[in-house]
PDB file of C-alpha atoms in Angstrom:
ATOM      1  CA  GLY A  20      -0.152  -0.045   0.013  1.00  0.00           C
ATOM      2  CA  ALA A  21       2.760   2.712   0.864  1.00  0.00           C
ATOM      3  CA  LYS A  22       4.478   2.131  -2.515  1.00  0.00           C
ATOM      4  CA  GLN A  23       1.603   3.042  -4.358  1.00  0.00           C
ATOM      5  CA  THR A  24       2.125   6.934  -4.226  1.00  0.00           C
ATOM      6  CA  VAL A  25       5.131   8.077  -6.292  1.00  0.00           C
ATOM      7  CA  VAL A  26       5.939  11.175  -4.449  1.00  0.00           C
ATOM      8  CA  ALA A  27      10.130  11.100  -3.642  1.00  0.00           C
ATOM      9  CA  GLU A  28      11.045   8.356  -6.099  1.00  0.00           C
ATOM     10  CA  ILE A  29      11.596  10.669  -8.835  1.00  0.00           C
ATOM     11  CA  PHE A  30      14.349  12.296  -7.007  1.00  0.00           C
ATOM     12  CA  PRO A  31      16.865   9.335  -6.775  1.00  0.00           C
ATOM     13  CA  ALA A  32      16.114   8.107 -10.143  1.00  0.00           C
ATOM     14  CA  PHE A  33      17.074  11.796 -11.368  1.00  0.00           C
ATOM     15  CA  VAL A  34      20.436  11.165  -9.837  1.00  0.00           C
ATOM     16  CA  THR A  35      20.859   7.555 -11.313  1.00  0.00           C
ATOM     17  CA  TRP A  36      19.957   9.225 -14.843  1.00  0.00           C
ATOM     18  CA  LYS A  37      22.622  12.002 -14.075  1.00  0.00           C
ATOM     19  CA  THR A  38      25.234  10.001 -12.659  1.00  0.00           C
ATOM     20  CA  GLY A  39      25.034   6.793 -13.890  1.00  0.00           C
ATOM     21  CA  LYS A  40      24.965   5.383 -10.272  1.00  0.00           C
ATOM     22  CA  PRO A  41      22.934   3.699  -7.999  1.00  0.00           C
ATOM     23  CA  SER A  42      21.168   5.949  -5.464  1.00  0.00           C
ATOM     24  CA  LYS A  43      18.840   6.057  -2.591  1.00  0.00           C
ATOM     25  CA  MET A  44      16.859   8.071  -0.624  1.00  0.00           C
ATOM     26  CA  ILE A  45      16.955   7.997   3.365  1.00  0.00           C
ATOM     27  CA  PHE A  46      14.615   9.908   5.274  1.00  0.00           C
ATOM     28  CA  THR A  47      15.435  10.737   9.116  1.00  0.00           C
ATOM     29  CA  ARG A  48      12.562   9.789  11.632  1.00  0.00           C
ATOM     30  CA  GLU A  49      11.675  13.431  11.487  1.00  0.00           C
ATOM     31  CA  GLU A  50      11.428  13.510   7.888  1.00  0.00           C
ATOM     32  CA  SER A  51       9.355  10.295   7.729  1.00  0.00           C
ATOM     33  CA  GLN A  52       6.754  12.427   9.853  1.00  0.00           C
ATOM     34  CA  THR A  53       6.438  15.199   7.058  1.00  0.00           C
ATOM     35  CA  ALA A  54       7.432  14.077   4.004  1.00  0.00           C
ATOM     36  CA  SER A  55       5.900  10.446   3.732  1.00  0.00           C
ATOM     37  CA  THR A  56       2.301   9.641   3.789  1.00  0.00           C
ATOM     38  CA  PRO A  57       0.515   8.388   6.923  1.00  0.00           C
ATOM     39  CA  ARG A  58      -2.904   6.811   7.313  1.00  0.00           C
ATOM     40  CA  HIS A  59      -5.988   9.113   6.769  1.00  0.00           C
ATOM     41  CA  GLU A  60      -7.531  10.279  10.013  1.00  0.00           C
ATOM     42  CA  MET A  61     -11.116   9.609  10.094  1.00  0.00           C
ATOM     43  CA  GLU A  62     -14.336  10.275  12.373  1.00  0.00           C
ATOM     44  CA  VAL A  63     -16.823   7.533  11.870  1.00  0.00           C
ATOM     45  CA  THR A  64     -20.088   8.058  13.214  1.00  0.00           C
ATOM     46  CA  ILE A  65     -22.383   4.823  13.389  1.00  0.00           C
ATOM     47  CA  ARG A  66     -26.012   3.899  13.927  1.00  0.00           C
ATOM     48  CA  LEU A  67     -27.018   0.438  14.574  1.00  0.00           C
ATOM     49  CA  GLY A  68     -30.478  -1.140  14.333  1.00  0.00           C
ATOM     50  CA  ALA A  69     -31.283  -4.547  16.180  1.00  0.00           C
ATOM     51  CA  MET A  70     -33.955  -6.535  17.707  1.00  0.00           C
ATOM     52  CA  LYS A  71     -33.942  -7.393  21.146  1.00  0.00           C
ATOM     53  CA  ASP A  72     -32.730 -11.109  19.994  1.00  0.00           C
ATOM     54  CA  GLY A  73     -29.452  -9.614  18.536  1.00  0.00           C
ATOM     55  CA  ARG A  74     -30.738  -9.629  15.033  1.00  0.00           C
ATOM     56  CA  ILE A  75     -29.012  -6.643  13.177  1.00  0.00           C
ATOM     57  CA  ARG A  76     -31.190  -5.084  10.806  1.00  0.00           C
ATOM     58  CA  ALA A  77     -29.634  -1.651   9.969  1.00  0.00           C
ATOM     59  CA  ILE A  78     -26.305  -0.073   9.498  1.00  0.00           C
ATOM     60  CA  ASP A  79     -25.675   3.654   9.092  1.00  0.00           C
ATOM     61  CA  LEU A  80     -22.080   4.711   8.740  1.00  0.00           C
ATOM     62  CA  TYR A  81     -20.990   8.316   8.063  1.00  0.00           C
ATOM     63  CA  THR A  82     -16.992   8.938   7.543  1.00  0.00           C
ATOM     64  CA  LEU A  83     -15.455  12.194   7.682  1.00  0.00           C
ATOM     65  CA  SER A  84     -11.755  11.927   6.349  1.00  0.00           C
ATOM     66  CA  ASN A  85      -8.995  14.149   6.549  1.00  0.00           C
ATOM     67  CA  THR A  86      -6.741  14.032   3.640  1.00  0.00           C
ATOM     68  CA  GLY A  87      -4.316  16.566   4.478  1.00  0.00           C
ATOM     69  CA  ALA A  88      -2.535  19.019   2.360  1.00  0.00           C
ATOM     70  CA  TYR A  89      -3.423  17.193  -0.915  1.00  0.00           C
ATOM     71  CA  GLY A  90      -5.907  14.372  -2.320  1.00  0.00           C
ATOM     72  CA  GLU A  91      -3.790  11.531  -2.576  1.00  0.00           C
ATOM     73  CA  HIS A  92      -5.977   8.487  -2.477  1.00  0.00           C
ATOM     74  CA  GLY A  93      -8.942  10.545  -0.830  1.00  0.00           C
ATOM     75  CA  PRO A  94     -11.446   9.049  -2.389  1.00  0.00           C
ATOM     76  CA  THR A  95     -10.652   5.471  -2.687  1.00  0.00           C
ATOM     77  CA  THR A  96      -9.680   5.086   0.946  1.00  0.00           C
ATOM     78  CA  VAL A  97     -12.827   6.662   2.258  1.00  0.00           C
ATOM     79  CA  GLY A  98     -14.559   4.216   0.212  1.00  0.00           C
ATOM     80  CA  LEU A  99     -13.553   1.237   2.001  1.00  0.00           C
ATOM     81  CA  SER A 100     -14.014   2.514   5.492  1.00  0.00           C
ATOM     82  CA  GLY A 101     -17.603   1.724   4.497  1.00  0.00           C
ATOM     83  CA  HIS A 102     -17.468  -1.189   2.014  1.00  0.00           C
ATOM     84  CA  LYS A 103     -15.069  -2.901   3.892  1.00  0.00           C
ATOM     85  CA  SER A 104     -17.069  -3.096   6.983  1.00  0.00           C
ATOM     86  CA  ILE A 105     -20.858  -2.883   6.131  1.00  0.00           C
ATOM     87  CA  PRO A 106     -20.573  -6.176   4.086  1.00  0.00           C
ATOM     88  CA  MET A 107     -19.125  -8.192   7.378  1.00  0.00           C
ATOM     89  CA  TYR A 108     -22.616  -8.367   8.635  1.00  0.00           C
ATOM     90  CA  GLY A 109     -25.101 -10.565   6.112  1.00  0.00           C
ATOM     91  CA  SER A 110     -28.543 -10.275   8.260  1.00  0.00           C
ATOM     92  CA  LEU A 111     -29.001  -6.700   7.183  1.00  0.00           C
ATOM     93  CA  GLU A 112     -32.219  -5.683   5.751  1.00  0.00           C
ATOM     94  CA  ALA A 113     -30.883  -1.598   5.222  1.00  0.00           C
ATOM     95  CA  TYR A 114     -27.523   0.085   5.226  1.00  0.00           C
ATOM     96  CA  ARG A 115     -26.309   3.463   4.532  1.00  0.00           C
ATOM     97  CA  PHE A 116     -22.644   4.948   3.761  1.00  0.00           C
ATOM     98  CA  ALA A 117     -21.877   8.386   3.339  1.00  0.00           C
ATOM     99  CA  TYR A 118     -18.740  10.339   3.576  1.00  0.00           C
ATOM    100  CA  ASP A 119     -17.035  13.741   3.134  1.00  0.00           C
ATOM    101  CA  VAL A 120     -13.312  14.174   2.348  1.00  0.00           C
ATOM    102  CA  VAL A 121     -11.504  17.396   3.753  1.00  0.00           C
ATOM    103  CA  TYR A 122      -8.385  19.278   2.872  1.00  0.00           C
ATOM    104  CA  SER A 123      -6.210  20.364   5.797  1.00  0.00           C
ATOM    105  CA  ASN A 124      -3.265  21.907   6.586  1.00  0.00           C
ATOM    106  CA  VAL A 125      -1.459  18.801   7.579  1.00  0.00           C
ATOM    107  CA  MET A 126       1.120  16.478   5.962  1.00  0.00           C
ATOM    108  CA  SER A 127      -0.822  14.535   2.900  1.00  0.00           C
ATOM    109  CA  ALA A 128      -2.313  11.282   3.674  1.00  0.00           C
ATOM    110  CA  GLY A 129      -2.188   8.413   1.050  1.00  0.00           C
ATOM    111  CA  ALA A 130      -2.107   4.260   0.827  1.00  0.00           C
ATOM    112  CA  TYR A 131      -1.111   2.531   4.011  1.00  0.00           C
ATOM    113  CA  ARG A 132      -1.709  -0.956   3.840  1.00  0.00           C
ATOM    114  CA  GLY A 133      -5.449  -2.143   4.151  1.00  0.00           C
ATOM    115  CA  TYR A 134      -6.331   1.616   4.036  1.00  0.00           C
ATOM    116  CA  GLY A 135      -9.993   2.867   5.166  1.00  0.00           C
ATOM    117  CA  ALA A 136     -10.827  -0.702   5.976  1.00  0.00           C
ATOM    118  CA  THR A 137      -8.887  -0.310   9.138  1.00  0.00           C
ATOM    119  CA  GLN A 138     -10.645   2.645  10.412  1.00  0.00           C
ATOM    120  CA  GLY A 139     -14.007   1.666   9.357  1.00  0.00           C
ATOM    121  CA  ILE A 140     -14.090  -1.522  10.901  1.00  0.00           C
ATOM    122  CA  PHE A 141     -12.681  -0.668  14.250  1.00  0.00           C
ATOM    123  CA  ALA A 142     -15.661   1.632  14.184  1.00  0.00           C
ATOM    124  CA  VAL A 143     -18.143  -0.821  13.543  1.00  0.00           C
ATOM    125  CA  GLU A 144     -16.821  -3.650  15.695  1.00  0.00           C
ATOM    126  CA  SER A 145     -16.793  -0.950  18.588  1.00  0.00           C
ATOM    127  CA  ALA A 146     -20.365  -0.199  18.039  1.00  0.00           C
ATOM    128  CA  VAL A 147     -21.356  -3.876  17.802  1.00  0.00           C
ATOM    129  CA  SER A 148     -19.699  -4.549  20.977  1.00  0.00           C
ATOM    130  CA  GLU A 149     -21.453  -1.726  22.670  1.00  0.00           C
ATOM    131  CA  MET A 150     -24.718  -3.224  21.440  1.00  0.00           C
ATOM    132  CA  ALA A 151     -24.250  -6.295  22.460  1.00  0.00           C
ATOM    133  CA  ALA A 152     -23.224  -5.027  26.114  1.00  0.00           C
ATOM    134  CA  ARG A 153     -26.801  -3.193  26.149  1.00  0.00           C
ATOM    135  CA  LEU A 154     -29.074  -5.959  25.039  1.00  0.00           C
ATOM    136  CA  GLY A 155     -26.788  -8.204  27.516  1.00  0.00           C
ATOM    137  CA  ILE A 156     -25.402 -11.051  24.517  1.00  0.00           C
ATOM    138  CA  ASP A 157     -22.046 -12.449  24.349  1.00  0.00           C
ATOM    139  CA  PRO A 158     -20.270 -10.505  21.506  1.00  0.00           C
ATOM    140  CA  ILE A 159     -19.259 -13.431  19.917  1.00  0.00           C
ATOM    141  CA  ARG A 160     -22.889 -14.488  20.275  1.00  0.00           C
ATOM    142  CA  ILE A 161     -24.004 -11.396  18.154  1.00  0.00           C
ATOM    143  CA  ARG A 162     -21.365 -11.870  15.662  1.00  0.00           C
ATOM    144  CA  GLU A 163     -22.106 -15.496  14.985  1.00  0.00           C
ATOM    145  CA  GLN A 164     -25.711 -14.517  14.419  1.00  0.00           C
ATOM    146  CA  ASN A 165     -25.145 -11.878  11.844  1.00  0.00           C
ATOM    147  CA  MET A 166     -21.945 -12.675  10.237  1.00  0.00           C
ATOM    148  CA  VAL A 167     -21.624 -12.627   6.344  1.00  0.00           C
ATOM    149  CA  ARG A 168     -21.612 -16.731   4.979  1.00  0.00           C
ATOM    150  CA  GLU A 169     -20.227 -18.728   2.502  1.00  0.00           C
ATOM    151  CA  GLY A 170     -22.692 -18.321  -0.568  1.00  0.00           C
ATOM    152  CA  GLN A 171     -24.308 -15.121   0.761  1.00  0.00           C
ATOM    153  CA  PHE A 172     -25.108 -12.383  -1.334  1.00  0.00           C
ATOM    154  CA  MET A 173     -23.410  -8.969  -0.366  1.00  0.00           C
ATOM    155  CA  PRO A 174     -25.255  -5.763  -1.767  1.00  0.00           C
ATOM    156  CA  ALA A 175     -22.780  -3.667   0.165  1.00  0.00           C
ATOM    157  CA  TYR A 176     -19.910  -5.067  -1.550  1.00  0.00           C
ATOM    158  CA  TYR A 177     -20.534  -4.339  -5.104  1.00  0.00           C
ATOM    159  CA  GLY A 178     -23.630  -6.984  -5.407  1.00  0.00           C
ATOM    160  CA  GLU A 179     -20.999  -9.808  -5.158  1.00  0.00           C
ATOM    161  CA  THR A 180     -21.449 -13.332  -3.478  1.00  0.00           C
ATOM    162  CA  ALA A 181     -19.091 -14.198  -0.888  1.00  0.00           C
ATOM    163  CA  ASN A 182     -17.981 -17.262  -2.691  1.00  0.00           C
ATOM    164  CA  SER A 183     -14.875 -18.003  -0.635  1.00  0.00           C
ATOM    165  CA  CYS A 184     -15.407 -17.162   3.060  1.00  0.00           C
ATOM    166  CA  ALA A 185     -14.541 -18.949   6.471  1.00  0.00           C
ATOM    167  CA  LEU A 186     -15.083 -16.205   8.819  1.00  0.00           C
ATOM    168  CA  ASP A 187     -17.488 -18.324  10.840  1.00  0.00           C
ATOM    169  CA  GLN A 188     -14.434 -21.091  11.517  1.00  0.00           C
ATOM    170  CA  CYS A 189     -12.007 -18.213  12.113  1.00  0.00           C
ATOM    171  CA  VAL A 190     -14.293 -17.029  14.883  1.00  0.00           C
ATOM    172  CA  GLU A 191     -15.014 -20.236  16.160  1.00  0.00           C
ATOM    173  CA  ARG A 192     -11.264 -21.232  15.898  1.00  0.00           C
ATOM    174  CA  ALA A 193     -10.470 -17.751  17.884  1.00  0.00           C
ATOM    175  CA  LYS A 194     -13.127 -18.414  20.566  1.00  0.00           C
ATOM    176  CA  GLU A 195     -11.454 -21.799  21.427  1.00  0.00           C
ATOM    177  CA  MET A 196      -7.608 -20.330  21.622  1.00  0.00           C
ATOM    178  CA  ILE A 197      -8.630 -17.246  23.386  1.00  0.00           C
ATOM    179  CA  GLY A 198     -10.578 -19.903  26.056  1.00  0.00           C
ATOM    180  CA  TRP A 199     -13.593 -17.366  25.932  1.00  0.00           C
ATOM    181  CA  ASP A 200     -16.427 -19.383  27.843  1.00  0.00           C
ATOM    182  CA  GLU A 201     -13.808 -19.612  30.893  1.00  0.00           C
ATOM    183  CA  LYS A 202     -12.818 -15.760  30.549  1.00  0.00           C
ATOM    184  CA  TYR A 203     -16.082 -13.814  29.563  1.00  0.00           C
ATOM    185  CA  PRO A 204     -17.145 -11.311  30.658  1.00  0.00           C
ATOM    186  CA  CYS A 205     -14.111 -10.962  32.990  1.00  0.00           C
ATOM    187  CA  ARG A 206     -12.122 -12.525  35.660  1.00  0.00           C
ATOM    188  CA  ASP A 207     -11.466 -10.758  39.398  1.00  0.00           C
ATOM    189  CA  MET A 208      -8.019 -10.916  39.739  1.00  0.00           C
ATOM    190  CA  GLY A 209      -7.925  -9.360  43.516  1.00  0.00           C
ATOM    191  CA  ASN A 210      -6.380  -6.274  44.636  1.00  0.00           C
ATOM    192  CA  GLY A 211      -9.352  -4.299  42.892  1.00  0.00           C
ATOM    193  CA  LYS A 212      -8.326  -5.718  39.128  1.00  0.00           C
ATOM    194  CA  VAL A 213     -10.150  -7.321  36.608  1.00  0.00           C
ATOM    195  CA  ARG A 214      -9.027  -8.841  33.506  1.00  0.00           C
ATOM    196  CA  SER A 215     -11.245  -9.218  30.501  1.00  0.00           C
ATOM    197  CA  VAL A 216     -11.288 -10.166  26.910  1.00  0.00           C
ATOM    198  CA  GLY A 217     -12.521  -8.543  23.718  1.00  0.00           C
ATOM    199  CA  ILE A 218     -13.787  -9.571  20.034  1.00  0.00           C
ATOM    200  CA  ALA A 219     -13.737  -8.073  16.569  1.00  0.00           C
ATOM    201  CA  MET A 220     -13.904  -9.230  13.068  1.00  0.00           C
ATOM    202  CA  ALA A 221     -12.092  -8.038   9.991  1.00  0.00           C
ATOM    203  CA  MET A 222     -12.060  -9.877   6.221  1.00  0.00           C
ATOM    204  CA  GLN A 223      -9.704  -9.055   3.358  1.00  0.00           C
ATOM    205  CA  GLY A 224     -10.061  -9.961   0.191  1.00  0.00           C
ATOM    206  CA  SER A 225      -7.066 -11.145  -1.912  1.00  0.00           C
ATOM    207  CA  CYS A 226      -7.193  -8.991  -4.829  1.00  0.00           C
ATOM    208  CA  ILE A 227      -9.931  -6.391  -6.607  1.00  0.00           C
ATOM    209  CA  SER A 228     -12.420  -8.533  -8.041  1.00  0.00           C
ATOM    210  CA  ASN A 229     -12.742  -7.974 -12.048  1.00  0.00           C
ATOM    211  CA  VAL A 230     -10.061  -6.037 -12.131  1.00  0.00           C
ATOM    212  CA  ASP A 231      -6.637  -7.781 -11.039  1.00  0.00           C
ATOM    213  CA  VAL A 232      -4.991  -9.998 -13.840  1.00  0.00           C
ATOM    214  CA  GLY A 233      -1.699 -12.489 -12.796  1.00  0.00           C
ATOM    215  CA  SER A 234       0.398 -13.996 -15.775  1.00  0.00           C
ATOM    216  CA  ALA A 235       3.061 -16.671 -15.564  1.00  0.00           C
ATOM    217  CA  THR A 236       5.285 -18.511 -18.094  1.00  0.00           C
ATOM    218  CA  VAL A 237       6.781 -21.837 -17.063  1.00  0.00           C
ATOM    219  CA  LYS A 238       9.244 -23.472 -19.361  1.00  0.00           C
ATOM    220  CA  LEU A 239      11.184 -26.592 -18.899  1.00  0.00           C
ATOM    221  CA  ALA A 240      15.245 -25.921 -19.200  1.00  0.00           C
ATOM    222  CA  ASP A 241      17.439 -27.818 -21.305  1.00  0.00           C
ATOM    223  CA  ASP A 242      18.982 -29.612 -17.886  1.00  0.00           C
ATOM    224  CA  GLY A 243      15.818 -30.457 -16.375  1.00  0.00           C
ATOM    225  CA  THR A 244      15.138 -27.259 -14.252  1.00  0.00           C
ATOM    226  CA  PHE A 245      12.463 -24.818 -14.928  1.00  0.00           C
ATOM    227  CA  ASN A 246      12.434 -21.164 -15.921  1.00  0.00           C
ATOM    228  CA  LEU A 247       9.331 -19.272 -14.079  1.00  0.00           C
ATOM    229  CA  ILE A 248       8.867 -15.807 -15.667  1.00  0.00           C
ATOM    230  CA  ILE A 249       6.451 -13.522 -14.009  1.00  0.00           C
ATOM    231  CA  GLY A 250       5.173  -9.704 -14.269  1.00  0.00           C
ATOM    232  CA  ALA A 251       4.353  -9.254 -10.439  1.00  0.00           C
ATOM    233  CA  ALA A 252       7.369  -7.121  -8.612  1.00  0.00           C
ATOM    234  CA  ASP A 253       8.867  -8.704  -5.179  1.00  0.00           C
ATOM    235  CA  MET A 254       8.986  -5.626  -3.502  1.00  0.00           C
ATOM    236  CA  GLY A 255       9.907  -7.353  -0.325  1.00  0.00           C
ATOM    237  CA  THR A 256       6.846  -9.507  -0.011  1.00  0.00           C
ATOM    238  CA  GLY A 257       8.507 -12.646  -0.802  1.00  0.00           C
ATOM    239  CA  CYS A 258       6.808 -13.033  -3.959  1.00  0.00           C
ATOM    240  CA  ASP A 259       9.640 -14.576  -6.219  1.00  0.00           C
ATOM    241  CA  THR A 260      10.151 -17.331  -3.408  1.00  0.00           C
ATOM    242  CA  ILE A 261       6.325 -18.006  -2.828  1.00  0.00           C
ATOM    243  CA  LEU A 262       5.587 -18.774  -6.713  1.00  0.00           C
ATOM    244  CA  ALA A 263       9.074 -20.785  -7.151  1.00  0.00           C
ATOM    245  CA  GLN A 264       7.671 -22.911  -3.990  1.00  0.00           C
ATOM    246  CA  MET A 265       4.504 -23.611  -6.384  1.00  0.00           C
ATOM    247  CA  VAL A 266       6.284 -24.298  -9.144  1.00  0.00           C
ATOM    248  CA  ALA A 267       8.449 -26.753  -7.064  1.00  0.00           C
ATOM    249  CA  GLU A 268       5.132 -28.542  -5.371  1.00  0.00           C
ATOM    250  CA  CYS A 269       3.226 -28.866  -9.060  1.00  0.00           C
ATOM    251  CA  MET A 270       6.549 -30.115 -10.673  1.00  0.00           C
ATOM    252  CA  ASP A 271       7.380 -32.218  -7.929  1.00  0.00           C
ATOM    253  CA  CYS A 272      10.797 -30.525  -7.661  1.00  0.00           C
ATOM    254  CA  SER A 273      13.433 -28.870  -5.395  1.00  0.00           C
ATOM    255  CA  VAL A 274      13.069 -24.670  -5.355  1.00  0.00           C
ATOM    256  CA  ASP A 275      16.551 -25.143  -6.206  1.00  0.00           C
ATOM    257  CA  ASP A 276      15.518 -26.104  -9.571  1.00  0.00           C
ATOM    258  CA  VAL A 277      13.281 -23.020 -10.205  1.00  0.00           C
ATOM    259  CA  ALA A 278      14.905 -19.977 -11.793  1.00  0.00           C
ATOM    260  CA  VAL A 279      12.651 -17.041 -11.452  1.00  0.00           C
ATOM    261  CA  PHE A 280      12.738 -14.026 -13.927  1.00  0.00           C
ATOM    262  CA  GLY A 281      10.394 -10.988 -12.470  1.00  0.00           C
ATOM    263  CA  ALA A 282       9.541  -7.660 -13.310  1.00  0.00           C
ATOM    264  CA  ASP A 283      11.328  -7.248 -17.051  1.00  0.00           C
ATOM    265  CA  THR A 284       8.504  -5.297 -19.076  1.00  0.00           C
ATOM    266  CA  ASP A 285      10.225  -6.368 -22.335  1.00  0.00           C
ATOM    267  CA  ALA A 286       9.816 -10.212 -21.517  1.00  0.00           C
ATOM    268  CA  SER A 287       7.591 -10.397 -18.686  1.00  0.00           C
ATOM    269  CA  PRO A 288       3.745 -11.308 -18.977  1.00  0.00           C
ATOM    270  CA  TYR A 289       1.290  -8.677 -17.922  1.00  0.00           C
ATOM    271  CA  ASP A 290       0.632  -8.152 -14.525  1.00  0.00           C
ATOM    272  CA  SER A 291      -1.726  -5.765 -12.925  1.00  0.00           C
ATOM    273  CA  GLY A 292       0.569  -4.966 -10.197  1.00  0.00           C
ATOM    274  CA  SER A 293       1.978  -6.111  -6.644  1.00  0.00           C
ATOM    275  CA  TYR A 294      -0.970  -4.672  -4.401  1.00  0.00           C
ATOM    276  CA  ALA A 295      -4.460  -5.408  -2.878  1.00  0.00           C
ATOM    277  CA  SER A 296      -3.229  -8.541  -0.985  1.00  0.00           C
ATOM    278  CA  SER A 297      -3.140 -10.169  -4.579  1.00  0.00           C
ATOM    279  CA  THR A 298       0.258 -11.414  -6.045  1.00  0.00           C
ATOM    280  CA  THR A 299      -0.003 -14.814  -3.823  1.00  0.00           C
ATOM    281  CA  TYR A 300      -3.468 -15.284  -4.662  1.00  0.00           C
ATOM    282  CA  VAL A 301      -4.187 -14.498  -8.329  1.00  0.00           C
ATOM    283  CA  THR A 302      -0.460 -14.757  -9.543  1.00  0.00           C
ATOM    284  CA  GLY A 303      -0.279 -18.394  -7.894  1.00  0.00           C
ATOM    285  CA  LYS A 304      -3.120 -19.301  -9.547  1.00  0.00           C
ATOM    286  CA  ALA A 305      -1.662 -18.469 -12.958  1.00  0.00           C
ATOM    287  CA  VAL A 306       1.679 -20.248 -11.846  1.00  0.00           C
ATOM    288  CA  GLU A 307      -0.579 -23.475 -10.705  1.00  0.00           C
ATOM    289  CA  LYS A 308      -2.408 -23.528 -14.263  1.00  0.00           C
ATOM    290  CA  ALA A 309       0.959 -22.781 -16.256  1.00  0.00           C
ATOM    291  CA  CYS A 310       2.487 -25.802 -14.520  1.00  0.00           C
ATOM    292  CA  ALA A 311      -1.113 -27.966 -15.237  1.00  0.00           C
ATOM    293  CA  GLU A 312      -0.471 -26.948 -18.718  1.00  0.00           C
ATOM    294  CA  LEU A 313       3.065 -27.801 -19.034  1.00  0.00           C
ATOM    295  CA  LYS A 314       2.480 -31.248 -17.288  1.00  0.00           C
ATOM    296  CA  GLU A 315      -0.067 -31.979 -19.973  1.00  0.00           C
ATOM    297  CA  ARG A 316       1.988 -31.480 -22.765  1.00  0.00           C
ATOM    298  CA  LEU A 317       5.164 -33.189 -21.383  1.00  0.00           C
ATOM    299  CA  CYS A 318       2.608 -36.321 -21.229  1.00  0.00           C
ATOM    300  CA  ALA A 319       1.522 -36.163 -24.368  1.00  0.00           C
ATOM    301  CA  ILE A 320       4.929 -35.954 -25.950  1.00  0.00           C
ATOM    302  CA  GLY A 321       5.743 -39.089 -23.522  1.00  0.00           C
ATOM    303  CA  ALA A 322       2.486 -40.694 -25.053  1.00  0.00           C
ATOM    304  CA  GLU A 323       3.795 -40.207 -28.445  1.00  0.00           C
ATOM    305  CA  LEU A 324       7.443 -41.688 -27.934  1.00  0.00           C
ATOM    306  CA  LEU A 325       6.058 -44.641 -26.031  1.00  0.00           C
ATOM    307  CA  ASP A 326       3.733 -45.077 -28.865  1.00  0.00           C
ATOM    308  CA  CYS A 327       0.611 -45.635 -26.274  1.00  0.00           C
ATOM    309  CA  PRO A 328      -2.553 -43.226 -25.527  1.00  0.00           C
ATOM    310  CA  ARG A 329      -2.483 -39.950 -23.457  1.00  0.00           C
ATOM    311  CA  GLU A 330      -4.590 -41.550 -20.826  1.00  0.00           C
ATOM    312  CA  GLU A 331      -1.881 -44.452 -19.789  1.00  0.00           C
ATOM    313  CA  VAL A 332       0.905 -42.274 -18.885  1.00  0.00           C
ATOM    314  CA  GLU A 333       1.782 -40.163 -15.911  1.00  0.00           C
ATOM    315  CA  TYR A 334       3.814 -37.189 -14.991  1.00  0.00           C
ATOM    316  CA  ALA A 335       6.984 -38.750 -12.930  1.00  0.00           C
ATOM    317  CA  ARG A 336       9.361 -35.788 -12.406  1.00  0.00           C
ATOM    318  CA  LYS A 337      12.226 -36.702 -14.171  1.00  0.00           C
ATOM    319  CA  ALA A 338      10.384 -38.794 -16.618  1.00  0.00           C
ATOM    320  CA  VAL A 339       6.811 -39.549 -18.217  1.00  0.00           C
ATOM    321  CA  ARG A 340       5.757 -43.531 -17.383  1.00  0.00           C
ATOM    322  CA  ARG A 341       3.699 -45.455 -18.809  1.00  0.00           C
TER     323      ARG A 341
END
């Protein structure tokens, strides 16, 4: 997220261009507080409507977002504060999301991991827990009762269906690991102190649906190793390693047998970019499909050489066997 904004990068680029030497720009602690882009400060107002049995029927959310001196990521960030928080509750009959983005005389806010969603989710989850306390219902119980589940239509999330969702399993597992039933609402520690527990849900999709594209080319080299060519950039996120591991597992070889060639615009296949938690999920799927196609081609050649039908041969790493 923090690498989406090109503000300072142009200066070391000019230095390298003019001197022909590598250059880097290092901020002091003070400079990082004045010249980079922090999260957007937000004030979120929420109204919830629920029945006495805990069924949440309506959420009304308003976000006031401070974009700082410039409109850097102002509209996209504020949008996420609503459409990443409201869809977590699948029982809604009505919802409303409104926002304002304001300029102010402070440093410009920008892209920052999970931007906007973190602020909106914090506000919604705080309100749901307050409401659970008012209704006298266990905060985990109220979430289990209302959370979105796999196969559910999400009108507040672009009208999409949650085709992949394990939020219920996640909350159940967290409940076990916390030892919730023994600790909720609180334990008296003596000496006038109590120790309590809390719960909050969050959900993040891996990619922007119907927008992100991942591509991969897998080649068998002359010496029996594999070349993986991708357009995704490894910015310290480890995608070169992860995608090589996927090739190794699919082709039944060692990771050392996979050479990765990444992000060369002259040679790489198209990739929409390393953002939105998408590389492992989207480009990884492209790698998996490429490996399956390569296996199929190797088996077809093997069947031809063994003079038998394709169905009778199988891929066996160093060979194709009948």
